[in-house]
GROMACS .gro file of C-alpha atoms in nm:
model
  463
    1MET     CA    1  -9.557  -5.097   3.665
    2GLY     CA    2  -9.294  -4.862   3.522
    3LEU     CA    3  -8.956  -4.970   3.395
    4PHE     CA    4  -8.771  -4.809   3.688
    5ARG     CA    5  -8.865  -4.791   4.055
    6GLY     CA    6  -8.638  -4.586   4.281
    7PRO     CA    7  -8.679  -4.512   4.650
    8GLU     CA    8  -8.880  -4.197   4.575
    9CYS     CA    9  -9.115  -4.370   4.329
   10TYR     CA   10  -9.419  -4.366   4.552
   11MET     CA   11  -9.682  -4.483   4.308
   12ALA     CA   12  -9.588  -4.849   4.330
   13ARG     CA   13  -9.713  -4.852   4.689
   14ARG     CA   14  -9.970  -4.569   4.666
   15THR     CA   15 -10.181  -4.665   4.363
   16CYS     CA   16 -10.205  -5.040   4.375
   17PRO     CA   17 -10.526  -5.196   4.238
   18GLY     CA   18 -10.812  -5.189   4.489
   19ARG     CA   19 -10.682  -4.892   4.685
   20ARG     CA   20 -10.930  -4.616   4.763
   21GLN     CA   21 -10.864  -4.325   4.529
   22PRO     CA   22 -10.899  -3.958   4.635
   23ALA     CA   23 -11.256  -3.834   4.624
   24LEU     CA   24 -11.388  -3.541   4.425
   25ARG     CA   25 -11.512  -3.223   4.586
   26ALA     CA   26 -11.880  -3.175   4.632
   27GLY     CA   27 -12.023  -3.069   4.301
   28GLY     CA   28 -11.778  -3.283   4.104
   29SER     CA   29 -11.470  -3.057   4.112
   30ASP     CA   30 -11.125  -3.203   4.166
   31MET     CA   31 -10.943  -3.186   4.496
   32SER     CA   32 -10.661  -2.936   4.519
   33VAL     CA   33 -10.304  -3.053   4.467
   34GLN     CA   34 -10.232  -3.000   4.836
   35GLU     CA   35 -10.532  -3.210   4.934
   36ARG     CA   36 -10.433  -3.481   4.686
   37ILE     CA   37 -10.081  -3.494   4.835
   38ALA     CA   38 -10.228  -3.511   5.185
   39GLU     CA   39 -10.465  -3.789   5.080
   40GLU     CA   40 -10.176  -3.986   4.930
   41ARG     CA   41  -9.979  -3.929   5.255
   42LEU     CA   42  -9.671  -3.818   5.056
   43PRO     CA   43  -9.391  -3.623   5.224
   44ALA     CA   44  -9.442  -3.252   5.248
   45PRO     CA   45  -9.279  -3.052   4.969
   46SER     CA   46  -9.034  -2.893   5.209
   47ALA     CA   47  -8.897  -3.234   5.294
   48GLY     CA   48  -8.879  -3.371   4.941
   49MET     CA   49  -8.560  -3.407   4.745
   50TRP     CA   50  -8.702  -3.196   4.468
   51GLN     CA   51  -8.716  -2.905   4.707
   52LYS     CA   52  -8.342  -2.953   4.765
   53GLY     CA   53  -8.249  -2.909   4.402
   54GLY     CA   54  -8.339  -3.250   4.261
   55MET     CA   55  -8.138  -3.567   4.235
   56GLY     CA   56  -7.767  -3.552   4.163
   57ALA     CA   57  -7.605  -3.741   3.877
   58VAL     CA   58  -7.479  -4.026   4.097
   59GLU     CA   59  -7.814  -4.067   4.272
   60ALA     CA   60  -8.005  -4.058   3.943
   61CYS     CA   61  -7.778  -4.326   3.796
   62TRP     CA   62  -7.815  -4.540   4.108
   63VAL     CA   63  -8.196  -4.513   4.096
   64ALA     CA   64  -8.192  -4.606   3.727
   65PHE     CA   65  -7.965  -4.904   3.794
   66GLN     CA   66  -8.196  -5.023   4.072
   67GLY     CA   67  -8.476  -5.013   3.818
   68LEU     CA   68  -8.275  -5.238   3.586
   69MET     CA   69  -8.227  -5.491   3.863
   70ALA     CA   70  -8.596  -5.479   3.958
   71ASN     CA   71  -8.707  -5.560   3.602
   72LYS     CA   72  -8.428  -5.782   3.475
   73LEU     CA   73  -8.607  -5.953   3.183
   74ARG     CA   74  -8.768  -5.636   3.053
   75SER     CA   75  -8.442  -5.446   3.084
   76PHE     CA   76  -8.244  -5.720   2.908
   77LEU     CA   77  -8.489  -5.737   2.617
   78THR     CA   78  -8.475  -5.358   2.588
   79MET     CA   79  -8.095  -5.362   2.579
   80LEU     CA   80  -8.071  -5.659   2.339
   81GLY     CA   81  -8.058  -5.443   2.026
   82ILE     CA   82  -7.777  -5.233   2.176
   83ILE     CA   83  -7.587  -5.546   2.283
   84ILE     CA   84  -7.613  -5.698   1.935
   85GLY     CA   85  -7.521  -5.371   1.766
   86VAL     CA   86  -7.212  -5.298   1.975
   87SER     CA   87  -7.083  -5.656   1.962
   88ALA     CA   88  -7.146  -5.674   1.586
   89VAL     CA   89  -6.951  -5.353   1.524
   90ILE     CA   90  -6.653  -5.486   1.721
   91VAL     CA   91  -6.658  -5.828   1.551
   92MET     CA   92  -6.708  -5.693   1.198
   93VAL     CA   93  -6.441  -5.424   1.226
   94SER     CA   94  -6.194  -5.669   1.385
   95LEU     CA   95  -6.260  -5.914   1.102
   96GLY     CA   96  -6.221  -5.649   0.832
   97GLN     CA   97  -5.901  -5.508   0.979
   98GLY     CA   98  -5.762  -5.857   1.037
   99ALA     CA   99  -5.829  -5.959   0.679
  100ALA     CA  100  -5.663  -5.638   0.557
  101GLN     CA  101  -5.357  -5.697   0.774
  102ALA     CA  102  -5.327  -6.060   0.665
  103THR     CA  103  -5.360  -5.964   0.299
  104GLN     CA  104  -5.091  -5.697   0.334
  105GLN     CA  105  -4.858  -5.948   0.498
  106ALA     CA  106  -4.921  -6.197   0.218
  107ILE     CA  107  -4.845  -5.933  -0.045
  108GLN     CA  108  -4.527  -5.828   0.134
  109ARG     CA  109  -4.409  -6.189   0.138
  110LEU     CA  110  -4.417  -6.187  -0.242
  111GLY     CA  111  -4.114  -5.960  -0.244
  112THR     CA  112  -4.058  -5.622  -0.402
  113ASN     CA  113  -3.984  -5.746  -0.754
  114VAL     CA  114  -4.298  -5.946  -0.841
  115LEU     CA  115  -4.550  -5.845  -1.108
  116GLN     CA  116  -4.895  -5.994  -1.160
  117VAL     CA  117  -5.014  -6.013  -1.523
  118MET     CA  118  -5.389  -6.058  -1.571
  119PRO     CA  119  -5.626  -6.060  -1.869
  120ASN     CA  120  -5.821  -5.739  -1.912
  121MET     CA  121  -6.197  -5.716  -1.870
  122GLN     CA  122  -6.428  -5.840  -2.142
  123MET     CA  123  -6.736  -5.648  -2.257
  124VAL     CA  124  -7.049  -5.847  -2.343
  125GLY     CA  125  -7.355  -5.656  -2.457
  126GLY     CA  126  -7.205  -5.334  -2.326
  127LEU     CA  127  -7.154  -5.482  -1.979
  128SER     CA  128  -6.815  -5.550  -1.823
  129GLN     CA  129  -6.754  -5.911  -1.717
  130GLY     CA  130  -6.486  -5.807  -1.470
  131LEU     CA  131  -6.110  -5.801  -1.467
  132GLY     CA  132  -5.962  -6.131  -1.589
  133SER     CA  133  -6.263  -6.226  -1.801
  134MET     CA  134  -6.077  -6.204  -2.134
  135GLN     CA  135  -5.954  -6.540  -2.261
  136THR     CA  136  -5.661  -6.417  -2.471
  137LEU     CA  137  -5.370  -6.497  -2.236
  138LYS     CA  138  -5.203  -6.822  -2.349
  139LEU     CA  139  -4.919  -7.050  -2.241
  140THR     CA  140  -4.712  -6.928  -2.533
  141ASP     CA  141  -4.727  -6.575  -2.390
  142ALA     CA  142  -4.516  -6.691  -2.094
  143GLU     CA  143  -4.251  -6.813  -2.337
  144VAL     CA  144  -4.267  -6.481  -2.526
  145ILE     CA  145  -4.211  -6.284  -2.204
  146LEU     CA  146  -3.910  -6.494  -2.103
  147LYS     CA  147  -3.759  -6.466  -2.451
  148GLU     CA  148  -3.817  -6.098  -2.527
  149CYS     CA  149  -3.802  -5.930  -2.186
  150PRO     CA  150  -3.443  -5.905  -2.054
  151SER     CA  151  -3.561  -5.748  -1.727
  152VAL     CA  152  -3.765  -6.060  -1.642
  153LYS     CA  153  -3.604  -6.336  -1.436
  154ALA     CA  154  -3.885  -6.595  -1.414
  155VAL     CA  155  -4.247  -6.649  -1.521
  156SER     CA  156  -4.517  -6.877  -1.380
  157PRO     CA  157  -4.823  -6.920  -1.607
  158GLU     CA  158  -5.132  -6.981  -1.390
  159TYR     CA  159  -5.489  -7.103  -1.402
  160ARG     CA  160  -5.696  -7.101  -1.085
  161GLY     CA  161  -6.023  -7.284  -1.020
  162ASN     CA  162  -6.210  -7.475  -0.752
  163GLY     CA  163  -6.245  -7.849  -0.718
  164GLN     CA  164  -6.316  -8.143  -0.489
  165VAL     CA  165  -6.012  -8.305  -0.328
  166LYS     CA  166  -6.041  -8.645  -0.159
  167PHE     CA  167  -5.825  -8.892   0.032
  168ARG     CA  168  -6.001  -9.210   0.139
  169ASP     CA  169  -6.308  -9.098   0.334
  170GLN     CA  170  -6.183  -8.741   0.386
  171ASN     CA  171  -6.268  -8.473   0.131
  172THR     CA  172  -6.280  -8.098   0.094
  173ARG     CA  173  -6.357  -7.841  -0.175
  174THR     CA  174  -6.077  -7.593  -0.223
  175THR     CA  175  -5.869  -7.390  -0.470
  176ILE     CA  176  -5.691  -7.586  -0.741
  177TYR     CA  177  -5.398  -7.374  -0.857
  178GLY     CA  178  -5.232  -7.460  -1.185
  179ALA     CA  179  -4.885  -7.303  -1.197
  180GLY     CA  180  -4.538  -7.331  -1.346
  181PRO     CA  181  -4.245  -7.489  -1.160
  182ASP     CA  182  -4.105  -7.143  -1.074
  183TYR     CA  183  -4.427  -7.050  -0.891
  184PHE     CA  184  -4.298  -7.148  -0.545
  185GLU     CA  185  -3.979  -6.943  -0.581
  186ILE     CA  186  -4.157  -6.639  -0.726
  187ARG     CA  187  -4.422  -6.645  -0.451
  188ASN     CA  188  -4.163  -6.712  -0.180
  189LEU     CA  189  -4.347  -7.030  -0.078
  190PRO     CA  190  -4.098  -7.285   0.060
  191ILE     CA  191  -4.160  -7.659   0.048
  192ALA     CA  192  -4.169  -7.812   0.398
  193GLN     CA  193  -4.194  -8.178   0.293
  194GLY     CA  194  -4.104  -8.345  -0.034
  195ALA     CA  195  -4.032  -8.127  -0.337
  196ALA     CA  196  -4.198  -7.907  -0.596
  197PHE     CA  197  -4.295  -8.045  -0.936
  198THR     CA  198  -4.052  -7.993  -1.223
  199GLU     CA  199  -4.040  -7.855  -1.575
  200ASP     CA  200  -4.059  -8.212  -1.701
  201ASP     CA  201  -4.379  -8.267  -1.499
  202MET     CA  202  -4.530  -7.964  -1.667
  203LYS     CA  203  -4.434  -8.082  -2.015
  204ARG     CA  204  -4.577  -8.429  -1.949
  205ARG     CA  205  -4.894  -8.289  -1.789
  206ALA     CA  206  -4.811  -8.510  -1.493
  207LYS     CA  207  -5.070  -8.581  -1.225
  208VAL     CA  208  -4.864  -8.458  -0.933
  209ALA     CA  209  -4.962  -8.211  -0.661
  210VAL     CA  210  -4.814  -7.991  -0.390
  211ILE     CA  211  -5.065  -7.935  -0.111
  212GLY     CA  212  -5.097  -7.661   0.152
  213ASP     CA  213  -5.057  -7.736   0.521
  214ASN     CA  214  -5.429  -7.701   0.600
  215ILE     CA  215  -5.514  -7.945   0.321
  216ARG     CA  216  -5.257  -8.188   0.460
  217GLU     CA  217  -5.414  -8.159   0.806
  218THR     CA  218  -5.768  -8.201   0.672
  219LEU     CA  219  -5.699  -8.502   0.449
  220PHE     CA  220  -5.415  -8.683   0.623
  221GLY     CA  221  -5.413  -8.574   0.987
  222SER     CA  222  -5.107  -8.737   1.145
  223LEU     CA  223  -5.033  -8.954   0.838
  224GLN     CA  224  -4.743  -8.887   0.603
  225ALA     CA  225  -4.880  -8.705   0.297
  226VAL     CA  226  -4.586  -8.718   0.056
  227GLY     CA  227  -4.609  -9.021  -0.172
  228LYS     CA  228  -4.982  -9.074  -0.112
  229TYR     CA  229  -5.243  -9.043  -0.385
  230ILE     CA  230  -5.538  -8.806  -0.366
  231LYS     CA  231  -5.829  -8.756  -0.603
  232ILE     CA  232  -5.882  -8.415  -0.761
  233GLU     CA  233  -6.214  -8.393  -0.939
  234GLY     CA  234  -6.217  -8.773  -0.953
  235GLN     CA  235  -5.863  -8.812  -1.094
  236SER     CA  236  -5.569  -8.962  -0.901
  237PHE     CA  237  -5.276  -8.731  -0.824
  238LYS     CA  238  -4.958  -8.815  -0.638
  239VAL     CA  239  -4.866  -8.578  -0.354
  240VAL     CA  240  -4.501  -8.480  -0.411
  241GLY     CA  241  -4.474  -8.193  -0.164
  242VAL     CA  242  -4.630  -7.993   0.121
  243THR     CA  243  -4.575  -7.617   0.153
  244GLU     CA  244  -4.471  -7.449   0.475
  245PRO     CA  245  -4.765  -7.317   0.678
  246ARG     CA  246  -4.825  -6.949   0.627
  247GLY     CA  247  -5.119  -6.898   0.859
  248ALA     CA  248  -5.433  -6.713   0.756
  249SER     CA  249  -5.361  -6.463   0.479
  250GLY     CA  250  -5.691  -6.322   0.362
  251PHE     CA  251  -5.932  -6.521   0.153
  252ARG     CA  252  -5.669  -6.701  -0.062
  253SER     CA  253  -5.436  -6.867   0.180
  254PRO     CA  254  -5.171  -7.093   0.021
  255ASP     CA  255  -5.233  -7.325   0.317
  256ASP     CA  256  -5.574  -7.402   0.167
  257GLN     CA  257  -5.480  -7.469  -0.194
  258VAL     CA  258  -5.360  -7.760  -0.404
  259THR     CA  259  -5.098  -7.663  -0.663
  260ILE     CA  260  -5.054  -7.873  -0.977
  261PRO     CA  261  -4.872  -7.819  -1.311
  262VAL     CA  262  -5.058  -7.555  -1.512
  263THR     CA  263  -5.070  -7.780  -1.820
  264THR     CA  264  -5.234  -8.053  -1.612
  265ALA     CA  265  -5.487  -7.806  -1.472
  266MET     CA  266  -5.576  -7.669  -1.815
  267ASN     CA  267  -5.596  -7.996  -2.007
  268ARG     CA  268  -5.684  -8.267  -1.754
  269VAL     CA  269  -5.887  -8.091  -1.483
  270PHE     CA  270  -6.060  -7.780  -1.618
  271GLY     CA  271  -6.047  -7.831  -1.996
  272VAL     CA  272  -5.946  -7.477  -2.098
  273ASP     CA  273  -5.686  -7.336  -2.337
  274TYR     CA  274  -5.621  -6.999  -2.171
  275LEU     CA  275  -5.463  -6.862  -1.855
  276ASN     CA  276  -5.622  -6.636  -1.596
  277GLY     CA  277  -5.292  -6.490  -1.478
  278MET     CA  278  -4.912  -6.500  -1.466
  279SER     CA  279  -4.668  -6.428  -1.185
  280VAL     CA  280  -4.355  -6.256  -1.314
  281GLU     CA  281  -4.032  -6.194  -1.123
  282ALA     CA  282  -3.812  -5.905  -1.234
  283VAL     CA  283  -3.434  -5.933  -1.212
  284SER     CA  284  -3.431  -5.667  -0.939
  285ALA     CA  285  -3.661  -5.420  -0.765
  286ASP     CA  286  -3.524  -5.123  -0.960
  287LYS     CA  287  -3.606  -5.296  -1.290
  288MET     CA  288  -3.979  -5.328  -1.214
  289GLN     CA  289  -4.099  -5.045  -1.438
  290GLN     CA  290  -3.868  -5.153  -1.720
  291ALA     CA  291  -3.994  -5.511  -1.693
  292GLN     CA  292  -4.353  -5.386  -1.698
  293ASP     CA  293  -4.293  -5.185  -2.016
  294GLU     CA  294  -4.117  -5.478  -2.183
  295ILE     CA  295  -4.405  -5.716  -2.101
  296MET     CA  296  -4.667  -5.474  -2.239
  297ALA     CA  297  -4.468  -5.437  -2.563
  298ALA     CA  298  -4.405  -5.812  -2.600
  299ILE     CA  299  -4.772  -5.909  -2.544
  300ALA     CA  300  -4.896  -5.631  -2.775
  301LYS     CA  301  -4.668  -5.768  -3.046
  302ALA     CA  302  -4.770  -6.130  -2.985
  303HIS     CA  303  -5.143  -6.045  -2.982
  304LYS     CA  304  -5.112  -5.804  -3.275
  305THR     CA  305  -5.266  -5.520  -3.074
  306ARG     CA  306  -5.278  -5.193  -3.269
  307PRO     CA  307  -5.143  -4.875  -3.105
  308ASP     CA  308  -5.495  -4.727  -3.093
  309GLN     CA  309  -5.638  -5.037  -2.921
  310GLU     CA  310  -5.655  -5.098  -2.549
  311SER     CA  311  -5.424  -5.373  -2.428
  312ASP     CA  312  -5.588  -5.705  -2.346
  313ILE     CA  313  -5.375  -5.747  -2.033
  314ARG     CA  314  -5.329  -5.556  -1.708
  315ILE     CA  315  -5.008  -5.556  -1.503
  316PHE     CA  316  -5.000  -5.494  -1.130
  317ASN     CA  317  -4.692  -5.435  -0.920
  318GLN     CA  318  -4.678  -5.474  -0.543
  319ALA     CA  319  -4.777  -5.114  -0.479
  320ASP     CA  320  -5.084  -5.151  -0.704
  321ILE     CA  321  -5.184  -5.477  -0.538
  322THR     CA  322  -5.132  -5.330  -0.191
  323GLU     CA  323  -5.344  -5.023  -0.267
  324SER     CA  324  -5.617  -5.231  -0.432
  325ALA     CA  325  -5.629  -5.468  -0.136
  326ALA     CA  326  -5.637  -5.174   0.106
  327GLN     CA  327  -5.928  -5.013  -0.079
  328GLN     CA  328  -6.123  -5.338  -0.081
  329SER     CA  329  -6.054  -5.392   0.288
  330ARG     CA  330  -6.163  -5.039   0.377
  331PHE     CA  331  -6.482  -5.079   0.178
  332LEU     CA  332  -6.553  -5.418   0.338
  333THR     CA  333  -6.486  -5.285   0.687
  334MET     CA  334  -6.712  -4.982   0.634
  335LEU     CA  335  -6.986  -5.200   0.486
  336LEU     CA  336  -6.976  -5.447   0.774
  337ALA     CA  337  -6.961  -5.168   1.032
  338GLY     CA  338  -7.254  -4.991   0.863
  339ILE     CA  339  -7.464  -5.306   0.875
  340ALA     CA  340  -7.378  -5.350   1.242
  341LEU     CA  341  -7.467  -4.986   1.319
  342VAL     CA  342  -7.819  -5.056   1.193
  343SER     CA  343  -7.858  -5.287   1.494
  344LEU     CA  344  -7.760  -4.999   1.721
  345ILE     CA  345  -8.029  -4.779   1.567
  346VAL     CA  346  -8.287  -5.056   1.604
  347GLY     CA  347  -8.179  -5.092   1.966
  348GLY     CA  348  -8.225  -4.719   2.016
  349ILE     CA  349  -8.577  -4.737   1.875
  350GLY     CA  350  -8.648  -5.019   2.120
  351ILE     CA  351  -8.528  -4.803   2.409
  352MET     CA  352  -8.749  -4.515   2.294
  353ASN     CA  353  -9.056  -4.739   2.273
  354ILE     CA  354  -9.002  -4.883   2.620
  355MET     CA  355  -8.939  -4.537   2.766
  356LEU     CA  356  -9.264  -4.411   2.613
  357VAL     CA  357  -9.446  -4.703   2.774
  358SER     CA  358  -9.274  -4.617   3.101
  359VAL     CA  359  -9.389  -4.254   3.076
  360THR     CA  360  -9.749  -4.368   3.030
  361GLU     CA  361  -9.730  -4.611   3.323
  362ARG     CA  362  -9.575  -4.348   3.550
  363THR     CA  363  -9.798  -4.054   3.464
  364ARG     CA  364  -9.934  -4.015   3.820
  365GLU     CA  365  -9.585  -4.056   3.963
  366ILE     CA  366  -9.464  -3.769   3.744
  367GLY     CA  367  -9.759  -3.557   3.857
  368ILE     CA  368  -9.681  -3.616   4.223
  369ARG     CA  369  -9.315  -3.533   4.173
  370LYS     CA  370  -9.406  -3.206   4.008
  371ALA     CA  371  -9.654  -3.136   4.287
  372VAL     CA  372  -9.386  -3.172   4.554
  373GLY     CA  373  -9.148  -2.938   4.377
  374ALA     CA  374  -8.982  -3.116   4.085
  375LYS     CA  375  -8.913  -2.884   3.794
  376ARG     CA  376  -8.948  -2.971   3.429
  377ARG     CA  377  -8.574  -3.004   3.386
  378ASP     CA  378  -8.563  -3.250   3.680
  379ILE     CA  379  -8.807  -3.486   3.509
  380LEU     CA  380  -8.629  -3.441   3.175
  381TYR     CA  381  -8.294  -3.518   3.337
  382GLN     CA  382  -8.416  -3.830   3.515
  383PHE     CA  383  -8.569  -3.989   3.205
  384LEU     CA  384  -8.257  -3.911   3.001
  385VAL     CA  385  -8.045  -4.076   3.270
  386GLU     CA  386  -8.271  -4.383   3.263
  387ALA     CA  387  -8.240  -4.412   2.883
  388MET     CA  388  -7.863  -4.361   2.902
  389THR     CA  389  -7.833  -4.623   3.175
  390LEU     CA  390  -8.004  -4.877   2.950
  391SER     CA  391  -7.779  -4.795   2.655
  392VAL     CA  392  -7.454  -4.773   2.855
  393VAL     CA  393  -7.512  -5.102   3.038
  394GLY     CA  394  -7.611  -5.260   2.706
  395GLY     CA  395  -7.297  -5.113   2.551
  396LEU     CA  396  -7.073  -5.261   2.821
  397ILE     CA  397  -7.231  -5.603   2.776
  398GLY     CA  398  -7.196  -5.565   2.398
  399VAL     CA  399  -6.825  -5.484   2.431
  400ALA     CA  400  -6.771  -5.796   2.641
  401VAL     CA  401  -6.967  -6.013   2.396
  402GLY     CA  402  -6.792  -5.861   2.092
  403LEU     CA  403  -6.444  -5.917   2.233
  404GLY     CA  404  -6.535  -6.270   2.338
  405VAL     CA  405  -6.673  -6.364   1.996
  406SER     CA  406  -6.372  -6.206   1.822
  407TRP     CA  407  -6.133  -6.400   2.045
  408TRP     CA  408  -6.318  -6.724   1.967
  409MET     CA  409  -6.316  -6.655   1.592
  410ALA     CA  410  -5.942  -6.585   1.601
  411ARG     CA  411  -5.858  -6.915   1.771
  412PRO     CA  412  -5.727  -7.191   1.542
  413ALA     CA  413  -5.976  -7.450   1.425
  414SER     CA  414  -5.775  -7.715   1.608
  415ALA     CA  415  -5.844  -7.528   1.935
  416GLY     CA  416  -6.218  -7.508   1.874
  417GLY     CA  417  -6.220  -7.169   1.701
  418LEU     CA  418  -6.268  -7.062   1.340
  419GLY     CA  419  -5.913  -6.949   1.260
  420PHE     CA  420  -6.028  -6.618   1.107
  421PRO     CA  421  -5.775  -6.334   1.077
  422MET     CA  422  -5.882  -6.087   1.346
  423MET     CA  423  -5.712  -5.765   1.454
  424PHE     CA  424  -5.802  -5.615   1.790
  425SER     CA  425  -5.770  -5.240   1.838
  426LEU     CA  426  -5.905  -4.990   2.089
  427PRO     CA  427  -6.073  -4.737   1.853
  428PRO     CA  428  -6.354  -4.970   1.732
  429VAL     CA  429  -6.432  -5.062   2.093
  430LEU     CA  430  -6.444  -4.698   2.205
  431ILE     CA  431  -6.641  -4.586   1.899
  432SER     CA  432  -6.902  -4.860   1.937
  433PHE     CA  433  -6.940  -4.798   2.311
  434CYS     CA  434  -6.966  -4.419   2.271
  435SER     CA  435  -7.216  -4.474   1.989
  436SER     CA  436  -7.435  -4.676   2.224
  437ALA     CA  437  -7.433  -4.390   2.476
  438LEU     CA  438  -7.521  -4.137   2.205
  439VAL     CA  439  -7.800  -4.364   2.084
  440GLY     CA  440  -7.941  -4.367   2.438
  441ILE     CA  441  -7.933  -3.986   2.457
  442PHE     CA  442  -8.082  -3.937   2.109
  443PHE     CA  443  -8.365  -4.184   2.144
  444GLY     CA  444  -8.429  -4.089   2.507
  445ILE     CA  445  -8.490  -3.721   2.430
  446TYR     CA  446  -8.847  -3.758   2.302
  447PRO     CA  447  -8.976  -3.970   2.593
  448ALA     CA  448  -8.798  -3.738   2.839
  449VAL     CA  449  -8.949  -3.424   2.680
  450ARG     CA  450  -9.290  -3.588   2.679
  451ALA     CA  451  -9.260  -3.681   3.047
  452SER     CA  452  -9.136  -3.337   3.150
  453GLY     CA  453  -9.418  -3.167   2.960
  454LEU     CA  454  -9.700  -3.341   3.147
  455ASP     CA  455  -9.936  -3.112   3.334
  456PRO     CA  456  -9.925  -3.205   3.705
  457ILE     CA  457 -10.301  -3.163   3.757
  458GLU     CA  458 -10.386  -3.381   3.458
  459ALA     CA  459 -10.119  -3.631   3.559
  460LEU     CA  460 -10.268  -3.664   3.909
  461ARG     CA  461 -10.607  -3.743   3.756
  462TYR     CA  462 -10.460  -4.029   3.553
  463GLU     CA  463 -10.568  -4.376   3.668
   0.00000   0.00000   0.00000
């Protein structure tokens, strides 16, 4: 049986197994086309639709859709690659754009007068270990910056790592952020409950912690968190504060981190003697470049860096961070969309394979259509419409699935979703849907050309 069976598809009822087939002429020659048509009891050419100019676009689409309904499982399996491809494009692009938007919002919340100081990249065996791999940034450098840079208002020395956090029988692995007491003001991160740790806590390497709202929810639920003790990497810390919820903000949400004094993080938790960053607040937005120059000069002097040597630190302002985040987000979005488009191509190959099978199964049908007046372009058009119908219907289902999955991923975890930052926009939906239609046309061309090129006499001989 072919993939599609419209009202004019006579072969389903004319060539069933066991039916008497047209006889050969005496001497072994084939019957004429007219005799074959008469034997099959098909309508006379003058009464056929092909004699009237062929099927119109609406009729061809309706016939193709009827074929889908007549072979539901086969049609669904054929469209599955298109469905997966379209839905994956929508989900991946929504996720990439959502992460970019959330990251931009997080950067903007830092303010216009914040600088990020990071160690430069370290070279080992001629290979770069990545930005921040140098271990030359020390606690004393924060003091140097405050002392020698008049354009700097505040500095927070920082060391970031990952660790296990536990309260009773609840535990999670998250970011442990060692910072100075000015960190919350510099990062514009208000305290919702309790208070931030103090300069004295940092000097004493106190085991105190300020937790994000998601950590509070995970560990404590409806219980009061402030004043309770949690274990960080097996050591007891007193919760002194909870930050205000920020919502999802990229892959480093303050809601999902535990902030402790940087001296405690370095000496008691991670056992290191270097920093992997500093947050610096300039006295005003118009002093940013001056503050940046002063920091570079102060660190070069403290580290005894020669004028001909590359600095062992890098400084990023908000514009740099915004552009870097935007580039990463664009790359991630393109990568994810490219991977998803592969599914569309695979789906198109599946459509082509099934259409080729359909051409083989319907060889006699094609011969009869040509015999009653169908032209080559009529056959070509019909098979292209059938391939497009598969891809367009698959694309519509894929759009619905993609939007549904994106909506579910964007829902908060408390509502049964994943809480991912998602951004919905019309262009990815239109692009993915139009791509599915183009895939149907592209991969339907070869089967359609093959079907339209069949010789009617040879096709009528096919059993």
